[in-house]
Amino acid sequence: MYSKFIGLFFLIAAFMAVSSLAGFLEYTPMKYSQSKLVYDLAERAIKHYNKQKHRKPYDRVDLCVVKTALHKQKRVDLYRVYMATFKPKCLKIADNDCYPTLMAEIVKTSAKKYKVSYVQPVKLFNIGYTDCHFPQ
């Protein structure tokens, strides 16, 4: 008889533990008041992306606009930034994307110090030609 109560108690405790951890796994959108921080993080991510793999001059990208900025608070603060970019020197080669969208994962290591974990291209947003085209 006690084994049924122990099993029921264990099931309830497991459900409560899982439901309490569910909030940790979600990213929350950042506020517009933090836009300076968001664009600083985006610039760091662009520098990191251009440095990795010794990019050729025609593969380098510049920041156009930040599309989405998300924040997750665990033991350390995690930021995820989706940004629209453009290539100033874009070669018209087949399958060459002149307006790639990048996703950056950034970790706050200490007060006012941030580290870019990774930056990768994503096919999440459809960026039109006129959004980032700056005539000479």
PDB file of C-alpha atoms in Angstrom:
ATOM      1  CA  MET A   1       0.000   0.000   0.000  1.00  0.00           C
ATOM      2  CA  TYR A   2       2.820   2.397   0.822  1.00  0.00           C
ATOM      3  CA  SER A   3       4.527   1.578  -2.480  1.00  0.00           C
ATOM      4  CA  LYS A   4       1.583   3.128  -4.372  1.00  0.00           C
ATOM      5  CA  PHE A   5       1.913   6.368  -2.377  1.00  0.00           C
ATOM      6  CA  ILE A   6       5.671   6.425  -2.897  1.00  0.00           C
ATOM      7  CA  GLY A   7       5.197   5.898  -6.642  1.00  0.00           C
ATOM      8  CA  LEU A   8       2.563   8.644  -6.797  1.00  0.00           C
ATOM      9  CA  PHE A   9       4.767  11.010  -4.757  1.00  0.00           C
ATOM     10  CA  PHE A  10       7.730  10.304  -7.057  1.00  0.00           C
ATOM     11  CA  LEU A  11       5.586  10.981 -10.140  1.00  0.00           C
ATOM     12  CA  ILE A  12       4.355  14.305  -8.724  1.00  0.00           C
ATOM     13  CA  ALA A  13       7.900  15.348  -7.737  1.00  0.00           C
ATOM     14  CA  ALA A  14       9.234  14.492 -11.208  1.00  0.00           C
ATOM     15  CA  PHE A  15       6.448  16.503 -12.869  1.00  0.00           C
ATOM     16  CA  MET A  16       7.141  19.515 -10.647  1.00  0.00           C
ATOM     17  CA  ALA A  17      10.881  19.348 -11.372  1.00  0.00           C
ATOM     18  CA  VAL A  18      10.349  19.199 -15.131  1.00  0.00           C
ATOM     19  CA  SER A  19       7.793  22.014 -15.135  1.00  0.00           C
ATOM     20  CA  SER A  20      10.036  24.281 -13.041  1.00  0.00           C
ATOM     21  CA  LEU A  21      12.967  23.783 -15.451  1.00  0.00           C
ATOM     22  CA  ALA A  22      10.850  24.557 -18.509  1.00  0.00           C
ATOM     23  CA  GLY A  23      11.176  28.313 -17.920  1.00  0.00           C
ATOM     24  CA  PHE A  24      14.984  28.115 -18.052  1.00  0.00           C
ATOM     25  CA  LEU A  25      14.975  26.760 -21.576  1.00  0.00           C
ATOM     26  CA  GLU A  26      13.098  29.632 -23.189  1.00  0.00           C
ATOM     27  CA  TYR A  27      14.552  32.743 -24.743  1.00  0.00           C
ATOM     28  CA  THR A  28      12.731  36.009 -24.054  1.00  0.00           C
ATOM     29  CA  PRO A  29      12.743  38.977 -26.451  1.00  0.00           C
ATOM     30  CA  MET A  30      14.916  41.925 -25.478  1.00  0.00           C
ATOM     31  CA  LYS A  31      13.460  45.383 -24.925  1.00  0.00           C
ATOM     32  CA  TYR A  32      14.009  48.382 -27.179  1.00  0.00           C
ATOM     33  CA  SER A  33      15.701  50.164 -24.287  1.00  0.00           C
ATOM     34  CA  GLN A  34      18.576  47.677 -24.684  1.00  0.00           C
ATOM     35  CA  SER A  35      19.092  48.453 -28.378  1.00  0.00           C
ATOM     36  CA  LYS A  36      22.589  49.889 -27.804  1.00  0.00           C
ATOM     37  CA  LEU A  37      23.678  46.609 -26.204  1.00  0.00           C
ATOM     38  CA  VAL A  38      22.037  44.613 -29.002  1.00  0.00           C
ATOM     39  CA  TYR A  39      23.845  46.518 -31.749  1.00  0.00           C
ATOM     40  CA  ASP A  40      27.149  46.287 -29.849  1.00  0.00           C
ATOM     41  CA  LEU A  41      26.694  42.515 -29.641  1.00  0.00           C
ATOM     42  CA  ALA A  42      25.813  42.376 -33.335  1.00  0.00           C
ATOM     43  CA  GLU A  43      28.974  44.296 -34.262  1.00  0.00           C
ATOM     44  CA  ARG A  44      31.069  41.875 -32.183  1.00  0.00           C
ATOM     45  CA  ALA A  45      29.407  38.953 -33.939  1.00  0.00           C
ATOM     46  CA  ILE A  46      30.130  40.452 -37.372  1.00  0.00           C
ATOM     47  CA  LYS A  47      33.810  40.935 -36.454  1.00  0.00           C
ATOM     48  CA  HIS A  48      33.966  37.337 -35.221  1.00  0.00           C
ATOM     49  CA  TYR A  49      32.299  36.060 -38.412  1.00  0.00           C
ATOM     50  CA  ASN A  50      34.678  38.001 -40.657  1.00  0.00           C
ATOM     51  CA  LYS A  51      37.760  36.767 -38.737  1.00  0.00           C
ATOM     52  CA  GLN A  52      36.880  33.085 -38.697  1.00  0.00           C
ATOM     53  CA  LYS A  53      38.207  30.919 -41.536  1.00  0.00           C
ATOM     54  CA  HIS A  54      40.267  33.832 -42.949  1.00  0.00           C
ATOM     55  CA  ARG A  55      37.422  35.095 -45.098  1.00  0.00           C
ATOM     56  CA  LYS A  56      38.197  36.445 -48.542  1.00  0.00           C
ATOM     57  CA  PRO A  57      37.436  40.144 -49.142  1.00  0.00           C
ATOM     58  CA  TYR A  58      34.366  39.265 -51.224  1.00  0.00           C
ATOM     59  CA  ASP A  59      33.014  37.002 -48.435  1.00  0.00           C
ATOM     60  CA  ARG A  60      33.113  39.647 -45.704  1.00  0.00           C
ATOM     61  CA  VAL A  61      29.800  41.019 -44.472  1.00  0.00           C
ATOM     62  CA  ASP A  62      28.602  44.289 -42.924  1.00  0.00           C
ATOM     63  CA  LEU A  63      25.708  44.750 -40.544  1.00  0.00           C
ATOM     64  CA  CYS A  64      22.475  46.037 -42.033  1.00  0.00           C
ATOM     65  CA  VAL A  65      19.854  45.623 -39.307  1.00  0.00           C
ATOM     66  CA  VAL A  66      19.183  43.428 -36.283  1.00  0.00           C
ATOM     67  CA  LYS A  67      15.999  41.451 -36.912  1.00  0.00           C
ATOM     68  CA  THR A  68      15.550  39.710 -33.542  1.00  0.00           C
ATOM     69  CA  ALA A  69      17.372  39.757 -30.211  1.00  0.00           C
ATOM     70  CA  LEU A  70      16.633  37.158 -27.536  1.00  0.00           C
ATOM     71  CA  HIS A  71      17.901  36.699 -23.986  1.00  0.00           C
ATOM     72  CA  LYS A  72      18.096  33.633 -21.741  1.00  0.00           C
ATOM     73  CA  GLN A  73      19.144  33.897 -18.123  1.00  0.00           C
ATOM     74  CA  LYS A  74      20.660  30.812 -16.511  1.00  0.00           C
ATOM     75  CA  ARG A  75      23.904  30.650 -14.548  1.00  0.00           C
ATOM     76  CA  VAL A  76      25.286  32.983 -17.200  1.00  0.00           C
ATOM     77  CA  ASP A  77      23.365  35.299 -19.504  1.00  0.00           C
ATOM     78  CA  LEU A  78      22.938  34.025 -23.058  1.00  0.00           C
ATOM     79  CA  TYR A  79      22.036  36.257 -25.987  1.00  0.00           C
ATOM     80  CA  ARG A  80      20.897  35.155 -29.435  1.00  0.00           C
ATOM     81  CA  VAL A  81      20.930  37.802 -32.157  1.00  0.00           C
ATOM     82  CA  TYR A  82      19.515  37.380 -35.677  1.00  0.00           C
ATOM     83  CA  MET A  83      20.856  40.022 -38.043  1.00  0.00           C
ATOM     84  CA  ALA A  84      20.488  40.904 -41.696  1.00  0.00           C
ATOM     85  CA  THR A  85      23.815  41.580 -43.361  1.00  0.00           C
ATOM     86  CA  PHE A  86      25.080  42.491 -46.799  1.00  0.00           C
ATOM     87  CA  LYS A  87      28.272  41.860 -48.699  1.00  0.00           C
ATOM     88  CA  PRO A  88      29.831  45.110 -49.963  1.00  0.00           C
ATOM     89  CA  LYS A  89      31.802  43.220 -52.624  1.00  0.00           C
ATOM     90  CA  CYS A  90      29.380  40.561 -53.776  1.00  0.00           C
ATOM     91  CA  LEU A  91      30.327  38.428 -56.759  1.00  0.00           C
ATOM     92  CA  LYS A  92      27.410  37.311 -58.887  1.00  0.00           C
ATOM     93  CA  ILE A  93      28.292  33.630 -58.756  1.00  0.00           C
ATOM     94  CA  ALA A  94      25.584  30.980 -58.804  1.00  0.00           C
ATOM     95  CA  ASP A  95      24.154  30.366 -55.320  1.00  0.00           C
ATOM     96  CA  ASN A  96      26.056  33.305 -53.834  1.00  0.00           C
ATOM     97  CA  ASP A  97      23.855  35.063 -51.291  1.00  0.00           C
ATOM     98  CA  CYS A  98      24.576  38.807 -51.224  1.00  0.00           C
ATOM     99  CA  TYR A  99      22.276  39.379 -48.239  1.00  0.00           C
ATOM    100  CA  PRO A 100      22.870  36.536 -45.748  1.00  0.00           C
ATOM    101  CA  THR A 101      21.070  36.364 -42.415  1.00  0.00           C
ATOM    102  CA  LEU A 102      23.331  35.405 -39.504  1.00  0.00           C
ATOM    103  CA  MET A 103      22.528  34.017 -36.075  1.00  0.00           C
ATOM    104  CA  ALA A 104      24.982  34.681 -33.246  1.00  0.00           C
ATOM    105  CA  GLU A 105      25.115  33.099 -29.794  1.00  0.00           C
ATOM    106  CA  ILE A 106      26.809  35.373 -27.248  1.00  0.00           C
ATOM    107  CA  VAL A 107      27.651  34.640 -23.590  1.00  0.00           C
ATOM    108  CA  LYS A 108      28.068  37.265 -20.893  1.00  0.00           C
ATOM    109  CA  THR A 109      31.217  36.191 -19.054  1.00  0.00           C
ATOM    110  CA  SER A 110      31.309  38.940 -16.429  1.00  0.00           C
ATOM    111  CA  ALA A 111      30.105  42.490 -15.948  1.00  0.00           C
ATOM    112  CA  LYS A 112      30.462  44.338 -19.282  1.00  0.00           C
ATOM    113  CA  LYS A 113      32.350  41.431 -20.905  1.00  0.00           C
ATOM    114  CA  TYR A 114      30.847  39.278 -23.642  1.00  0.00           C
ATOM    115  CA  LYS A 115      32.157  36.327 -25.640  1.00  0.00           C
ATOM    116  CA  VAL A 116      30.840  35.245 -29.034  1.00  0.00           C
ATOM    117  CA  SER A 117      30.224  31.492 -28.935  1.00  0.00           C
ATOM    118  CA  TYR A 118      29.422  31.013 -32.605  1.00  0.00           C
ATOM    119  CA  VAL A 119      28.025  32.775 -35.643  1.00  0.00           C
ATOM    120  CA  GLN A 120      26.324  30.869 -38.418  1.00  0.00           C
ATOM    121  CA  PRO A 121      24.203  31.697 -41.466  1.00  0.00           C
ATOM    122  CA  VAL A 122      20.514  30.809 -41.250  1.00  0.00           C
ATOM    123  CA  LYS A 123      17.668  30.804 -43.767  1.00  0.00           C
ATOM    124  CA  LEU A 124      15.113  32.219 -41.337  1.00  0.00           C
ATOM    125  CA  PHE A 125      14.207  35.607 -42.792  1.00  0.00           C
ATOM    126  CA  ASN A 126      13.700  36.592 -46.401  1.00  0.00           C
ATOM    127  CA  ILE A 127      15.682  39.794 -46.884  1.00  0.00           C
ATOM    128  CA  GLY A 128      14.751  41.804 -49.951  1.00  0.00           C
ATOM    129  CA  TYR A 129      17.239  43.564 -52.178  1.00  0.00           C
ATOM    130  CA  THR A 130      16.102  47.051 -51.183  1.00  0.00           C
ATOM    131  CA  ASP A 131      16.411  46.495 -47.409  1.00  0.00           C
ATOM    132  CA  CYS A 132      20.195  46.677 -47.339  1.00  0.00           C
ATOM    133  CA  HIS A 133      21.106  48.244 -50.672  1.00  0.00           C
ATOM    134  CA  PHE A 134      23.091  51.424 -50.154  1.00  0.00           C
ATOM    135  CA  PRO A 135      23.863  53.217 -53.432  1.00  0.00           C
ATOM    136  CA  GLN A 136      27.332  54.695 -53.820  1.00  0.00           C
TER     137      GLN A 136
END
